[in-house]
Short mmCIF file of C-alpha atoms and ligand atoms in Angstrom, two decimals:
data_model
loop_
_atom_site.label_atom_id
_atom_site.label_comp_id
_atom_site.label_asym_id
_atom_site.label_seq_id
_atom_site.Cartn_x
_atom_site.Cartn_y
_atom_site.Cartn_z
CA UNK A 26 4.12 -22.06 9.61
CA UNK A 27 0.70 -20.52 9.83
CA UNK A 28 -2.02 -20.00 7.25
CA UNK A 29 -2.74 -16.40 6.18
CA UNK A 30 -4.80 -14.64 8.88
CA UNK A 31 -7.36 -12.00 8.16
CA UNK A 32 -7.64 -8.75 10.10
CA UNK A 33 -10.98 -7.11 10.90
CA UNK A 34 -11.52 -3.52 9.71
CA UNK A 35 -13.74 -0.94 11.42
CA UNK A 36 -16.47 -1.77 8.85
CA UNK A 37 -16.41 -5.44 9.93
CA UNK A 38 -14.77 -6.55 6.70
CA UNK A 39 -11.94 -9.09 6.87
CA UNK A 40 -8.78 -8.22 4.95
CA UNK A 41 -6.16 -10.86 4.19
CA UNK A 42 -3.11 -9.82 6.19
CA UNK A 43 -0.75 -10.64 3.26
CA UNK A 44 -1.43 -9.18 -0.21
CA UNK A 45 0.63 -9.01 -3.37
CA UNK A 46 2.18 -5.57 -4.20
CA UNK A 47 1.03 -4.51 -7.64
CA UNK A 48 3.70 -1.94 -8.58
CA UNK A 49 4.97 -3.21 -11.94
CA UNK A 50 7.62 -0.69 -12.99
CA UNK A 51 7.94 2.55 -14.91
CA UNK A 52 7.48 1.46 -18.49
CA UNK A 53 4.39 0.18 -20.35
CA UNK A 54 6.32 -3.02 -21.19
CA UNK A 55 7.15 -3.77 -17.55
CA UNK A 56 3.56 -3.10 -16.58
CA UNK A 57 2.15 -5.39 -19.26
CA UNK A 58 4.63 -8.11 -18.09
CA UNK A 59 2.90 -8.26 -14.65
CA UNK A 60 0.07 -10.53 -15.81
CA UNK A 61 1.98 -13.84 -15.54
CA UNK A 62 3.28 -13.14 -12.06
CA UNK A 63 -0.13 -11.87 -10.89
CA UNK A 64 -1.48 -15.21 -12.15
CA UNK A 65 1.14 -17.30 -10.29
CA UNK A 66 0.40 -15.41 -7.12
CA UNK A 67 -3.35 -16.07 -7.41
CA UNK A 68 -2.68 -19.72 -8.25
CA UNK A 69 -0.40 -20.10 -5.17
CA UNK A 70 -3.02 -18.73 -2.84
CA UNK A 71 -2.90 -14.95 -2.76
CA UNK A 72 -6.39 -13.52 -2.29
CA UNK A 73 -5.36 -9.83 -1.94
CA UNK A 74 -3.77 -7.66 -4.59
CA UNK A 75 -2.73 -4.06 -3.95
CA UNK A 76 -2.72 -1.84 -7.06
CA UNK A 77 -3.33 1.85 -7.88
CA UNK A 78 -4.40 3.97 -10.85
CA UNK A 79 -0.94 5.51 -10.74
CA UNK A 80 0.79 2.14 -11.23
CA UNK A 81 -0.86 1.56 -14.56
CA UNK A 82 -1.43 -2.08 -13.58
CA UNK A 83 -5.13 -2.12 -12.80
CA UNK A 84 -6.04 -3.57 -16.19
CA UNK A 85 -3.38 -6.29 -15.79
CA UNK A 86 -4.70 -7.19 -12.34
CA UNK A 87 -8.10 -7.56 -13.98
CA UNK A 88 -6.71 -9.66 -16.77
CA UNK A 89 -4.78 -11.89 -14.33
CA UNK A 90 -7.88 -12.50 -12.21
CA UNK A 91 -9.86 -13.60 -15.26
CA UNK A 92 -6.99 -15.86 -16.46
CA UNK A 93 -6.51 -17.42 -12.99
CA UNK A 94 -10.03 -18.76 -12.80
CA UNK A 95 -10.29 -17.59 -9.16
CA UNK A 96 -13.74 -16.01 -8.66
CA UNK A 97 -13.59 -12.25 -8.30
CA UNK A 98 -15.51 -12.30 -5.02
CA UNK A 99 -12.80 -14.42 -3.38
CA UNK A 100 -10.18 -11.73 -4.08
CA UNK A 101 -9.58 -8.60 -2.06
CA UNK A 102 -8.71 -5.75 -4.48
CA UNK A 103 -7.25 -2.51 -3.22
CA UNK A 104 -6.74 0.40 -5.56
CA UNK A 105 -6.01 4.12 -5.04
CA UNK A 106 -7.29 7.51 -6.17
CA UNK A 107 -4.31 9.25 -7.76
CA UNK A 108 -3.15 12.51 -6.33
CA UNK A 109 -3.62 14.50 -9.59
CA UNK A 110 -7.34 13.71 -9.90
CA UNK A 111 -8.82 15.93 -7.15
CA UNK A 112 -10.18 19.04 -8.78
CA UNK A 113 -10.14 17.45 -12.23
CA UNK A 114 -12.52 14.54 -11.65
CA UNK A 115 -15.01 13.59 -8.87
CA UNK A 116 -14.06 10.62 -6.77
CA UNK A 117 -16.84 8.72 -8.49
CA UNK A 118 -15.40 9.47 -11.92
CA UNK A 119 -11.97 8.32 -10.64
CA UNK A 120 -13.29 5.07 -9.21
CA UNK A 121 -15.38 4.45 -12.32
CA UNK A 122 -12.12 4.61 -14.38
CA UNK A 123 -10.38 2.17 -12.01
CA UNK A 124 -13.39 -0.21 -12.02
CA UNK A 125 -13.35 -0.16 -15.80
CA UNK A 126 -9.61 -0.88 -15.88
CA UNK A 127 -10.06 -3.77 -13.38
CA UNK A 128 -13.16 -5.14 -15.08
CA UNK A 129 -15.18 -5.28 -11.88
CA UNK A 130 -18.08 -3.27 -10.39
CA UNK A 131 -16.58 -2.74 -6.92
CA UNK A 132 -13.24 -2.64 -5.13
CA UNK A 133 -12.73 -3.95 -1.63
CA UNK A 134 -10.70 -0.98 -0.58
CA UNK A 135 -10.25 2.45 -2.18
CA UNK A 136 -7.43 4.58 -0.80
CA UNK A 137 -6.66 8.29 -1.27
CA UNK A 138 -3.08 7.75 -2.48
CA UNK A 139 -1.46 10.90 -1.05
CA UNK A 140 -2.70 13.86 0.99
CA UNK A 141 -1.34 16.46 -1.44
CA UNK A 142 -2.56 17.26 -4.95
CA UNK A 143 -0.22 17.55 -7.95
CA UNK A 144 -0.39 18.26 -11.63
CA UNK A 145 0.45 15.36 -13.91
CA UNK A 146 0.48 17.05 -17.32
CA UNK A 147 0.30 14.03 -19.55
CA UNK A 148 -1.37 10.85 -18.27
CA UNK A 149 0.54 8.84 -20.85
CA UNK A 150 3.86 10.16 -19.69
CA UNK A 151 6.25 8.21 -17.53
CA UNK A 152 5.37 7.89 -13.83
CA UNK A 153 5.38 11.38 -12.35
CA UNK A 154 8.06 12.74 -14.66
CA UNK A 155 7.07 16.34 -14.00
CA UNK A 156 5.60 17.31 -10.67
CA UNK A 157 3.99 20.52 -9.63
CA UNK A 158 1.95 20.82 -6.50
CA UNK A 159 -1.48 22.44 -6.84
CA UNK A 160 -1.84 24.26 -3.56
CA UNK A 161 -5.15 25.84 -4.48
CA UNK A 162 -6.52 22.35 -5.10
CA UNK A 163 -9.23 20.72 -3.04
CA UNK A 164 -8.04 19.85 0.50
CA UNK A 165 -7.92 16.18 1.47
CA UNK A 166 -10.89 16.91 3.71
CA UNK A 167 -12.86 17.89 0.59
CA UNK A 168 -11.64 14.94 -1.44
CA UNK A 169 -12.58 12.57 1.40
CA UNK A 170 -16.24 13.57 1.02
CA UNK A 171 -16.09 12.07 -2.48
CA UNK A 172 -14.67 8.81 -1.07
CA UNK A 173 -17.47 8.73 1.43
CA UNK A 174 -19.93 9.02 -1.49
CA UNK A 175 -18.42 6.11 -3.45
CA UNK A 176 -18.51 4.04 -0.24
CA UNK A 177 -22.20 4.95 0.17
CA UNK A 178 -22.89 3.79 -3.36
CA UNK A 179 -21.12 0.44 -2.75
CA UNK A 180 -18.46 1.01 -5.43
CA UNK A 181 -15.83 0.75 -2.67
CA UNK A 182 -16.63 -1.68 0.17
CA UNK A 183 -14.12 0.06 2.39
CA UNK A 184 -12.30 3.45 2.09
CA UNK A 185 -9.01 4.62 3.46
CA UNK A 186 -5.97 6.71 3.02
CA UNK A 187 -2.27 6.31 2.25
CA UNK A 188 0.76 8.23 3.29
CA UNK A 189 -1.14 9.98 6.11
CA UNK A 190 0.72 10.96 9.29
CA UNK A 191 -0.83 11.55 12.73
CA UNK A 192 -0.88 15.28 11.92
CA UNK A 193 -2.86 14.87 8.68
CA UNK A 194 -5.17 12.14 10.09
CA UNK A 195 -6.10 14.56 12.96
CA UNK A 196 -7.01 17.18 10.32
CA UNK A 197 -8.93 14.61 8.29
CA UNK A 198 -10.88 13.27 11.33
CA UNK A 199 -11.96 16.76 12.25
CA UNK A 200 -14.41 16.71 9.26
CA UNK A 201 -14.68 13.10 8.23
CA UNK A 202 -18.06 11.34 8.66
CA UNK A 203 -16.44 7.98 8.05
CA UNK A 204 -13.19 7.06 9.78
CA UNK A 205 -10.73 5.56 7.30
CA UNK A 206 -10.62 1.76 7.55
CA UNK A 207 -6.96 1.62 6.52
CA UNK A 208 -3.86 3.87 6.32
CA UNK A 209 -1.19 2.46 3.95
CA UNK A 210 2.29 3.82 4.74
CA UNK A 211 5.93 2.90 4.38
CA UNK A 212 6.63 0.66 7.29
CA UNK A 213 9.44 -1.86 8.06
CA UNK A 214 11.84 -2.55 10.93
CA UNK A 215 13.99 0.55 10.11
CA UNK A 216 10.77 2.71 10.12
CA UNK A 217 8.53 1.10 12.70
CA UNK A 218 6.13 4.09 12.98
CA UNK A 219 5.35 3.42 16.64
CA UNK A 220 3.53 6.72 17.18
CA UNK A 221 1.42 6.38 14.04
CA UNK A 222 0.65 2.75 14.93
CA UNK A 223 -0.54 3.72 18.44
CA UNK A 224 -2.63 6.58 17.00
CA UNK A 225 -4.25 4.37 14.33
CA UNK A 226 -4.96 1.68 16.95
CA UNK A 227 -6.71 4.28 19.11
CA UNK A 228 -8.94 5.33 16.12
CA UNK A 229 -9.63 1.84 14.87
CA UNK A 230 -7.58 2.34 11.68
CA UNK A 231 -5.59 -0.71 10.42
CA UNK A 232 -2.17 0.02 9.04
CA UNK A 233 -0.95 -1.58 5.79
CA UNK A 234 2.85 -1.63 5.31
CA UNK A 235 4.30 -0.73 1.94
CA UNK A 236 7.89 -1.50 1.23
CA UNK A 237 7.24 -4.10 3.91
CA UNK A 238 10.44 -6.11 3.49
CA UNK A 239 12.58 -2.95 3.59
CA UNK A 240 14.36 -4.02 0.44
CA UNK A 241 17.83 -5.57 0.67
CA UNK A 242 18.76 -2.92 3.21
CA UNK A 243 16.62 -4.41 5.95
CA UNK A 244 16.66 -7.97 4.61
CA UNK A 245 20.43 -8.02 5.09
CA UNK A 246 20.46 -6.55 8.64
CA UNK A 247 22.60 -8.89 10.83
CA UNK A 248 19.77 -9.53 13.27
CA UNK A 249 17.38 -10.47 10.53
CA UNK A 250 19.92 -12.78 8.99
CA UNK A 251 20.63 -14.34 12.45
CA UNK A 252 16.93 -15.05 12.89
CA UNK A 253 16.67 -16.73 9.46
CA UNK A 254 18.91 -19.45 10.85
CA UNK A 255 16.87 -19.88 14.07
CA UNK A 256 13.56 -20.18 12.19
CA UNK A 257 14.92 -21.75 8.99
CA UNK A 258 13.16 -19.20 6.75
CA UNK A 259 14.23 -16.24 4.53
CA UNK A 260 14.79 -12.67 5.75
CA UNK A 261 11.56 -11.48 4.09
CA UNK A 262 9.59 -14.08 6.03
CA UNK A 263 11.04 -12.95 9.35
CA UNK A 264 10.19 -9.31 8.62
CA UNK A 265 6.69 -10.03 7.29
CA UNK A 266 5.94 -12.16 10.32
CA UNK A 267 6.99 -9.18 12.55
CA UNK A 268 4.42 -6.97 10.76
CA UNK A 269 1.62 -9.44 11.06
CA UNK A 270 2.41 -9.93 14.76
CA UNK A 271 1.73 -6.20 15.19
CA UNK A 272 -1.62 -6.42 13.44
CA UNK A 273 -0.14 -4.71 10.31
CA UNK A 274 -1.20 -5.92 6.83
CA UNK A 275 1.65 -6.36 4.30
CA UNK A 276 1.70 -6.07 0.55
CA UNK A 277 5.11 -7.41 -0.57
CA UNK A 278 5.76 -7.30 -4.31
CA UNK A 279 7.49 -10.27 -5.87
CA UNK A 280 7.42 -11.42 -9.51
CA UNK A 281 9.12 -14.70 -8.49
CA UNK A 282 6.87 -17.71 -7.78
CA UNK A 283 9.03 -19.14 -5.00
CA UNK A 284 9.40 -15.74 -3.23
CA UNK A 285 5.68 -15.15 -3.62
CA UNK A 286 5.00 -18.46 -1.82
CA UNK A 287 7.60 -17.68 0.89
CA UNK A 288 5.95 -14.32 1.55
CA UNK A 289 2.63 -16.00 2.09
CA UNK A 290 3.95 -18.64 4.46
CA UNK A 291 5.11 -16.96 7.62
CA UNK A 292 6.72 -18.42 10.80
CA UNK A 293 5.65 -17.76 14.35
CA UNK A 294 8.41 -15.60 15.76
CA UNK A 295 8.94 -15.63 19.53
CA UNK A 296 7.97 -12.42 21.47
CA UNK A 297 11.61 -11.83 22.54
CA UNK A 298 12.73 -11.90 18.91
CA UNK A 299 9.87 -9.63 17.80
CA UNK A 300 11.11 -7.09 20.44
CA UNK A 301 14.63 -7.25 19.09
CA UNK A 302 13.30 -6.58 15.55
CA UNK A 303 11.31 -3.59 16.81
CA UNK A 304 14.50 -2.22 18.38
CA UNK A 305 16.01 -1.86 14.85
CA UNK A 306 13.82 1.23 14.32
CA UNK A 307 15.86 4.20 13.10
CA UNK A 308 13.17 6.30 11.44
CA UNK A 309 14.71 5.64 8.02
CA UNK A 310 12.67 5.97 4.86
CA UNK A 311 13.78 3.76 1.95
CA UNK A 312 11.04 4.23 -0.66
CA UNK A 313 9.56 7.76 -0.62
CA UNK A 314 12.46 9.94 0.45
CA UNK A 315 12.76 13.72 -0.05
CA UNK A 316 14.10 14.90 -3.37
CA UNK A 317 17.06 17.34 -3.31
CA UNK A 318 14.56 20.16 -2.91
CA UNK A 319 13.53 18.60 0.40
CA UNK A 320 10.11 17.62 -0.89
CA UNK A 321 8.19 14.43 -1.60
CA UNK A 322 5.81 14.97 -4.57
CA UNK A 323 5.81 18.66 -3.80
CA UNK A 324 5.27 18.62 -0.09
CA UNK A 325 7.88 19.12 2.68
CA UNK A 326 8.23 16.62 5.53
CA UNK A 327 6.58 19.31 7.68
CA UNK A 328 3.51 19.36 5.43
CA UNK A 329 3.44 15.57 5.34
CA UNK A 330 3.78 15.40 9.14
CA UNK A 331 6.84 13.11 8.82
N1 NAP B 26 0.87 3.70 -1.08
C1 NAP B 26 2.03 3.98 -1.60
O1 NAP B 26 2.41 5.19 -1.75
C2 NAP B 26 2.95 2.91 -2.00
C3 NAP B 26 4.35 3.22 -2.25
C4 NAP B 26 5.21 2.14 -2.57
C5 NAP B 26 4.73 0.83 -2.66
N2 NAP B 26 3.37 0.58 -2.43
C6 NAP B 26 2.82 -0.81 -2.57
O2 NAP B 26 3.63 -1.69 -1.77
C7 NAP B 26 4.06 -2.74 -2.65
C8 NAP B 26 5.43 -3.27 -2.14
O3 NAP B 26 6.36 -2.23 -2.00
P1 NAP B 26 7.84 -2.26 -2.46
O4 NAP B 26 7.94 -2.95 -3.76
O5 NAP B 26 8.38 -0.85 -2.37
O6 NAP B 26 8.62 -3.11 -1.31
P2 NAP B 26 8.91 -4.67 -1.05
O7 NAP B 26 7.69 -5.48 -1.44
O8 NAP B 26 9.32 -4.73 0.33
O9 NAP B 26 10.11 -5.02 -1.98
C9 NAP B 26 9.97 -5.50 -3.29
C10 NAP B 26 11.35 -5.99 -3.69
O10 NAP B 26 11.74 -7.04 -2.83
C11 NAP B 26 11.99 -8.25 -3.57
N3 NAP B 26 11.41 -9.33 -2.77
C12 NAP B 26 10.11 -9.58 -2.49
N4 NAP B 26 10.03 -10.66 -1.69
C13 NAP B 26 11.26 -11.15 -1.51
C14 NAP B 26 11.77 -12.25 -0.84
N5 NAP B 26 10.98 -13.12 -0.19
N6 NAP B 26 13.13 -12.49 -0.83
C15 NAP B 26 13.93 -11.61 -1.49
N7 NAP B 26 13.50 -10.52 -2.18
C16 NAP B 26 12.16 -10.29 -2.17
C17 NAP B 26 11.32 -8.05 -4.92
O11 NAP B 26 12.04 -8.73 -5.89
P3 NAP B 26 11.36 -9.89 -6.79
O12 NAP B 26 10.15 -9.29 -7.46
O13 NAP B 26 12.43 -10.21 -7.78
O14 NAP B 26 11.05 -11.02 -5.88
C18 NAP B 26 11.41 -6.57 -5.11
O15 NAP B 26 12.65 -6.18 -5.63
C19 NAP B 26 4.07 -2.16 -4.02
O16 NAP B 26 4.09 -3.14 -5.03
C20 NAP B 26 2.78 -1.34 -3.97
O17 NAP B 26 1.69 -2.20 -4.15
C21 NAP B 26 2.54 1.60 -2.10
#
């Protein structure tokens, strides 16, 4: 077993390679119930939490940090600019809201959550109940200028994107003054994203994997189960170790204290086994799949570059 490594970003900052996913569920009650498990995670050694305005858990992350007694400056906080804000608020107004929710005056990483812009009619409504894309909205190139400004002001120590493909990163880099430090995307052995990984490596962008364990679908793959016996660990630990070996940051979500500890404590998997895990790739999305209309939050796979 190894201790949690840190990966260097293009700003020089060191990001803990394992963070805790901060998605808490759809209802207000589920979200409020995150505090105790954020606290157990911090107490068992997590120093990186991944949240988002859209998750409605920023204020509970802040509350858990204060309850845990761990100094704020020891914790890496990532949050995200929601995809209905562009055109309604400046990036600075968005981050100010998130900072207020979190009870801090900076975040370690601020991500543009999605490349597209949507309408979200009622901010108190359930998570994205009604979605309409605003095609006349600011482009992500325009929104990125706002992220560059909050970086310059020190409100975000690092800035990045989420759900960006090679196609959309190319468009972004055509105008960006600052290269994103991180791109957070769905990534697991069934969706290894080899092309995106190579592209991000070539531009100095670190990938963070969401849905990193691939749910029970990937965790129950026969190869993964076989390797759990060889290394005497759980399926999630095998998969998370595979990510870290590729230089990919992971943000598994667990509300269970034992599973949180497992996810932090990863084995060294031999190169020949890592190769076998990579060979499981089947370009299969498990989290954000197209709706029956063929779209994900209003954009086609073609627009998303998927
Ligand atoms: N940028 C984006 O658009 C985006 C989209 C989706 C997610 N995310 C981020 O990524 C985080 C994680 O994504 P995710 O929740 O989709 O995927 P995940 O972390 O791979 O899966 C979470 C599920 O796996 C279970 N689990 C976690 N560790 C386990 C273990 N060691 N053994 C068995 N089961 C385990 C959890 O159950 P228990 O809680 O019961 O342990 C939970 O049901 C989110 O919380 C969020 O921060 C970002």
